[in-house]
Amino acid sequence: MSKTEEALALAQTPVKYNLPVSINLRQRINLKPRETFFQSIKSCIKIGKFNTLVFAVQQSRQLITCNSDGTDVDYIPLPYIPYFITEVNSNTVAVSGAVYKIVMIINISLCSVTSTIDTSGECWGISYDGSNLYVVIDQKIIQVMDLTDGKLMWKFENDEYPNIVSATTDDDGIVYVINCFTSTVVAVSEDGSLHREILAKSNGLKNPDGIHFDKKENVLLVCNIDNWKAFLFDIKKNIT
């Protein structure tokens, strides 16, 4: 085969993407605030072998934990307003403190803050990969640091991305992004060339802000800011 024929064959080979083809509601969760004043849920995560759900509540400075059916509710008081959450292990989460320029390490079983890490700027989106902690700083820089001592490993900064806040990814590199203003969730392919709106107001979303993909079960957890509703969606995909 000539080089021209090889190039033509390569160009005609379909690119395989794995965007979600089926989104099914598994569980609708109605949470209740412990206090009577207005409160909002900023973010959410699903952790551990017992599938514990964790929600960050800003006005009362606390985390709420419960089972996946909304039962066995616990409240964990925090010294700072919580923003975004990532799992460290089955009993521990890291929570960003945004304007407080701090990351809180929290033991869910003990319901307490075990340590804190100071950051160089406002810390927003946060993710832990088993080795390093990835933190969005000032909504424009991604810093990678050692979880034990907060030592900076490397950072990413690009003027083309001035408003990075948070997102979640699956094992295939698909990125799930919330648009709070339109109450939608969009799935974006690994190379950014394809995207698909997969959830909207018709699915119960109303100003959603928290999103987390559970890679063990292929489940997407989404929570609304104001009405204290959260949803677990089963994600099914095909390679096309």
Short mmCIF file of C-alpha atoms in Angstrom, two decimals:
data_model
loop_
_atom_site.label_atom_id
_atom_site.label_comp_id
_atom_site.label_asym_id
_atom_site.label_seq_id
_atom_site.Cartn_x
_atom_site.Cartn_y
_atom_site.Cartn_z
CA MET A 1 0.00 0.00 0.00
CA SER A 2 1.36 3.40 -0.99
CA LYS A 3 1.71 6.27 1.46
CA THR A 4 -1.21 8.01 -0.24
CA GLU A 5 -3.39 4.93 0.17
CA GLU A 6 -2.31 4.57 3.81
CA ALA A 7 -3.18 8.20 4.51
CA LEU A 8 -6.57 7.79 2.82
CA ALA A 9 -7.33 4.63 4.79
CA LEU A 10 -6.36 6.35 8.03
CA ALA A 11 -8.57 9.33 7.24
CA GLN A 12 -11.52 7.04 6.54
CA THR A 13 -11.07 5.04 9.74
CA PRO A 14 -13.83 6.06 12.17
CA VAL A 15 -12.64 7.63 15.39
CA LYS A 16 -13.92 5.76 18.42
CA TYR A 17 -15.62 7.87 21.04
CA ASN A 18 -17.40 6.63 24.10
CA LEU A 19 -19.91 9.34 24.98
CA PRO A 20 -22.87 8.22 27.10
CA VAL A 21 -25.73 6.71 25.10
CA SER A 22 -28.08 5.97 27.99
CA ILE A 23 -28.73 7.89 31.20
CA ASN A 24 -31.12 6.28 33.68
CA LEU A 25 -32.19 7.60 37.06
CA ARG A 26 -31.20 5.14 39.78
CA GLN A 27 -32.07 7.09 42.92
CA ARG A 28 -33.64 10.43 43.84
CA ILE A 29 -32.49 11.70 47.23
CA ASN A 30 -34.32 14.35 49.26
CA LEU A 31 -32.00 15.80 51.88
CA LYS A 32 -33.08 17.94 54.81
CA PRO A 33 -31.05 20.71 56.47
CA ARG A 34 -30.58 20.52 60.20
CA GLU A 35 -30.98 24.28 60.58
CA THR A 36 -34.05 26.27 59.50
CA PHE A 37 -32.28 29.17 57.75
CA PHE A 38 -31.54 29.15 54.01
CA GLN A 39 -28.74 26.80 53.01
CA SER A 40 -27.30 25.53 49.75
CA ILE A 41 -25.38 22.42 48.70
CA LYS A 42 -22.17 23.33 46.88
CA SER A 43 -20.78 19.93 45.90
CA CYS A 44 -21.12 16.19 46.36
CA ILE A 45 -19.20 12.92 46.16
CA LYS A 46 -19.79 9.16 46.53
CA ILE A 47 -17.09 7.26 48.42
CA GLY A 48 -16.13 3.95 49.99
CA LYS A 49 -17.33 0.38 49.72
CA PHE A 50 -20.55 1.30 51.53
CA ASN A 51 -21.33 3.97 48.91
CA THR A 52 -21.47 6.85 51.36
CA LEU A 53 -22.71 10.13 49.89
CA VAL A 54 -21.04 13.34 51.09
CA PHE A 55 -22.45 16.84 50.53
CA ALA A 56 -20.84 20.22 51.24
CA VAL A 57 -23.25 22.71 52.86
CA GLN A 58 -21.93 26.25 52.86
CA GLN A 59 -24.07 28.45 55.10
CA SER A 60 -23.83 26.13 58.11
CA ARG A 61 -20.18 25.19 57.39
CA GLN A 62 -20.68 21.44 57.45
CA LEU A 63 -20.58 18.19 55.52
CA ILE A 64 -23.61 15.94 55.42
CA THR A 65 -23.08 12.20 54.96
CA CYS A 66 -25.73 9.56 54.28
CA ASN A 67 -26.34 6.22 52.61
CA SER A 68 -27.19 6.12 48.90
CA ASP A 69 -30.89 5.94 49.80
CA GLY A 70 -30.70 9.06 51.97
CA THR A 71 -30.78 7.26 55.33
CA ASP A 72 -28.29 7.25 58.24
CA VAL A 73 -27.58 10.98 58.05
CA ASP A 74 -24.61 12.55 59.89
CA TYR A 75 -23.45 16.17 60.11
CA ILE A 76 -19.77 17.15 60.32
CA PRO A 77 -19.05 20.74 61.46
CA LEU A 78 -16.18 22.55 59.73
CA PRO A 79 -14.03 25.57 60.63
CA TYR A 80 -14.35 27.03 57.11
CA ILE A 81 -17.02 27.21 54.40
CA PRO A 82 -16.68 24.06 52.24
CA TYR A 83 -16.62 24.20 48.45
CA PHE A 84 -15.48 21.13 46.51
CA ILE A 85 -14.77 17.56 47.70
CA THR A 86 -12.52 14.70 46.61
CA GLU A 87 -12.06 11.20 48.02
CA VAL A 88 -8.72 10.37 49.62
CA ASN A 89 -9.72 6.91 50.86
CA SER A 90 -12.89 5.16 52.03
CA ASN A 91 -12.88 7.14 55.30
CA THR A 92 -11.25 10.41 54.28
CA VAL A 93 -12.09 13.34 52.00
CA ALA A 94 -10.27 16.56 51.11
CA VAL A 95 -12.39 19.72 50.93
CA SER A 96 -11.39 23.02 49.34
CA GLY A 97 -11.96 26.27 51.23
CA ALA A 98 -11.86 28.73 48.29
CA VAL A 99 -11.36 32.26 49.66
CA TYR A 100 -9.81 30.87 52.85
CA LYS A 101 -6.90 29.51 50.78
CA ILE A 102 -6.97 26.20 52.60
CA VAL A 103 -7.68 22.50 52.02
CA MET A 104 -9.27 20.56 54.88
CA ILE A 105 -8.56 16.83 55.34
CA ILE A 106 -11.59 15.24 57.01
CA ASN A 107 -12.08 11.80 58.53
CA ILE A 108 -15.68 10.79 57.80
CA SER A 109 -15.75 8.02 60.42
CA LEU A 110 -14.51 10.34 63.16
CA CYS A 111 -16.57 13.30 61.86
CA SER A 112 -13.60 15.61 62.34
CA VAL A 113 -10.94 17.67 60.52
CA THR A 114 -7.61 15.87 60.94
CA SER A 115 -5.34 18.37 59.17
CA THR A 116 -5.24 21.36 56.82
CA ILE A 117 -3.04 22.44 53.89
CA ASP A 118 -2.44 26.10 53.05
CA THR A 119 -2.63 27.04 49.36
CA SER A 120 -1.06 29.92 47.43
CA GLY A 121 -4.43 31.34 46.37
CA GLU A 122 -8.17 30.71 46.46
CA CYS A 123 -8.72 26.96 46.05
CA TRP A 124 -11.76 25.71 44.15
CA GLY A 125 -12.05 22.42 42.26
CA ILE A 126 -10.10 19.58 43.84
CA SER A 127 -9.18 16.00 42.89
CA TYR A 128 -6.97 13.24 44.34
CA ASP A 129 -5.53 10.47 42.14
CA GLY A 130 -4.06 8.25 44.84
CA SER A 131 -0.71 10.03 44.87
CA ASN A 132 -1.13 13.76 44.34
CA LEU A 133 -3.75 16.37 45.08
CA TYR A 134 -4.90 18.52 42.14
CA VAL A 135 -6.29 21.92 43.16
CA VAL A 136 -7.72 24.73 41.02
CA ILE A 137 -6.16 27.97 42.29
CA ASP A 138 -7.78 31.36 41.63
CA GLN A 139 -9.94 29.71 38.93
CA LYS A 140 -7.03 29.80 36.46
CA ILE A 141 -4.17 27.64 37.77
CA ILE A 142 -4.06 23.91 38.47
CA GLN A 143 -1.53 23.08 41.18
CA VAL A 144 -0.41 19.53 41.93
CA MET A 145 0.81 18.95 45.47
CA ASP A 146 1.84 16.20 47.84
CA LEU A 147 -1.06 15.41 50.17
CA THR A 148 1.16 14.77 53.19
CA ASP A 149 2.91 18.14 53.35
CA GLY A 150 1.31 20.30 50.67
CA LYS A 151 4.59 20.49 48.70
CA LEU A 152 4.01 21.80 45.17
CA MET A 153 4.84 19.16 42.55
CA TRP A 154 3.92 21.10 39.38
CA LYS A 155 1.30 23.53 38.12
CA PHE A 156 -0.61 24.34 34.93
CA GLU A 157 -1.55 27.90 33.95
CA ASN A 158 -3.01 29.05 30.64
CA ASP A 159 -4.70 32.35 29.82
CA GLU A 160 -7.10 30.51 27.51
CA TYR A 161 -8.78 28.95 30.55
CA PRO A 162 -9.62 31.84 32.90
CA ASN A 163 -12.68 30.33 34.61
CA ILE A 164 -11.81 26.79 35.66
CA VAL A 165 -14.00 25.73 38.58
CA SER A 166 -14.80 22.01 38.66
CA ALA A 167 -15.65 18.92 36.60
CA THR A 168 -15.56 15.14 36.94
CA THR A 169 -14.14 12.42 34.68
CA ASP A 170 -14.68 8.71 34.07
CA ASP A 171 -12.24 5.92 33.19
CA ASP A 172 -12.46 6.73 29.47
CA GLY A 173 -11.44 10.36 29.93
CA ILE A 174 -14.96 11.66 29.30
CA VAL A 175 -15.43 14.97 31.13
CA TYR A 176 -18.79 15.76 32.71
CA VAL A 177 -19.40 19.49 33.16
CA ILE A 178 -22.24 21.32 34.92
CA ASN A 179 -23.79 24.52 33.64
CA CYS A 180 -25.57 25.86 36.69
CA PHE A 181 -27.25 28.70 34.79
CA THR A 182 -28.92 26.42 32.21
CA SER A 183 -29.38 23.48 34.63
CA THR A 184 -27.68 21.04 32.27
CA VAL A 185 -24.87 18.49 32.29
CA VAL A 186 -22.71 18.11 29.18
CA ALA A 187 -20.40 15.17 28.40
CA VAL A 188 -17.24 16.10 26.46
CA SER A 189 -15.02 13.61 24.63
CA GLU A 190 -11.43 13.10 25.75
CA ASP A 191 -10.01 15.28 22.97
CA GLY A 192 -12.72 17.94 23.30
CA SER A 193 -13.97 17.47 19.72
CA LEU A 194 -17.39 16.09 20.61
CA HIS A 195 -19.92 16.99 23.27
CA ARG A 196 -23.44 15.96 24.16
CA GLU A 197 -25.99 17.36 26.60
CA ILE A 198 -27.00 14.40 28.74
CA LEU A 199 -29.07 15.91 31.58
CA ALA A 200 -31.38 18.91 31.84
CA LYS A 201 -34.25 20.42 33.84
CA SER A 202 -36.50 17.59 32.68
CA ASN A 203 -34.29 15.22 34.71
CA GLY A 204 -34.92 17.19 37.90
CA LEU A 205 -31.93 19.53 37.69
CA LYS A 206 -32.47 23.01 39.10
CA ASN A 207 -29.33 25.12 39.43
CA PRO A 208 -27.05 22.10 39.96
CA ASP A 209 -23.53 22.73 41.24
CA GLY A 210 -22.11 19.47 42.57
CA ILE A 211 -21.12 16.59 40.28
CA HIS A 212 -19.14 13.38 40.82
CA PHE A 213 -18.57 10.27 38.69
CA ASP A 214 -18.22 6.98 40.58
CA LYS A 215 -15.85 4.91 38.43
CA LYS A 216 -16.56 1.68 40.33
CA GLU A 217 -20.25 1.63 39.43
CA ASN A 218 -20.44 3.98 36.42
CA VAL A 219 -22.80 6.21 38.36
CA LEU A 220 -23.05 9.99 38.11
CA LEU A 221 -24.03 11.90 41.26
CA VAL A 222 -25.49 15.40 40.77
CA CYS A 223 -26.90 17.76 43.40
CA ASN A 224 -28.94 20.96 43.14
CA ILE A 225 -27.85 24.05 45.04
CA ASP A 226 -31.05 25.25 46.68
CA ASN A 227 -33.80 22.62 46.84
CA TRP A 228 -31.72 19.91 48.55
CA LYS A 229 -32.31 17.28 45.89
CA ALA A 230 -29.62 14.93 44.63
CA PHE A 231 -29.68 12.28 41.93
CA LEU A 232 -27.79 9.12 41.05
CA PHE A 233 -27.75 8.31 37.33
CA ASP A 234 -26.56 5.04 35.78
CA ILE A 235 -24.32 5.77 32.77
CA LYS A 236 -24.13 3.37 29.82
CA LYS A 237 -21.82 3.87 26.86
CA ASN A 238 -21.05 2.39 23.46
CA ILE A 239 -17.95 2.79 21.30
CA THR A 240 -19.09 4.32 18.02
#
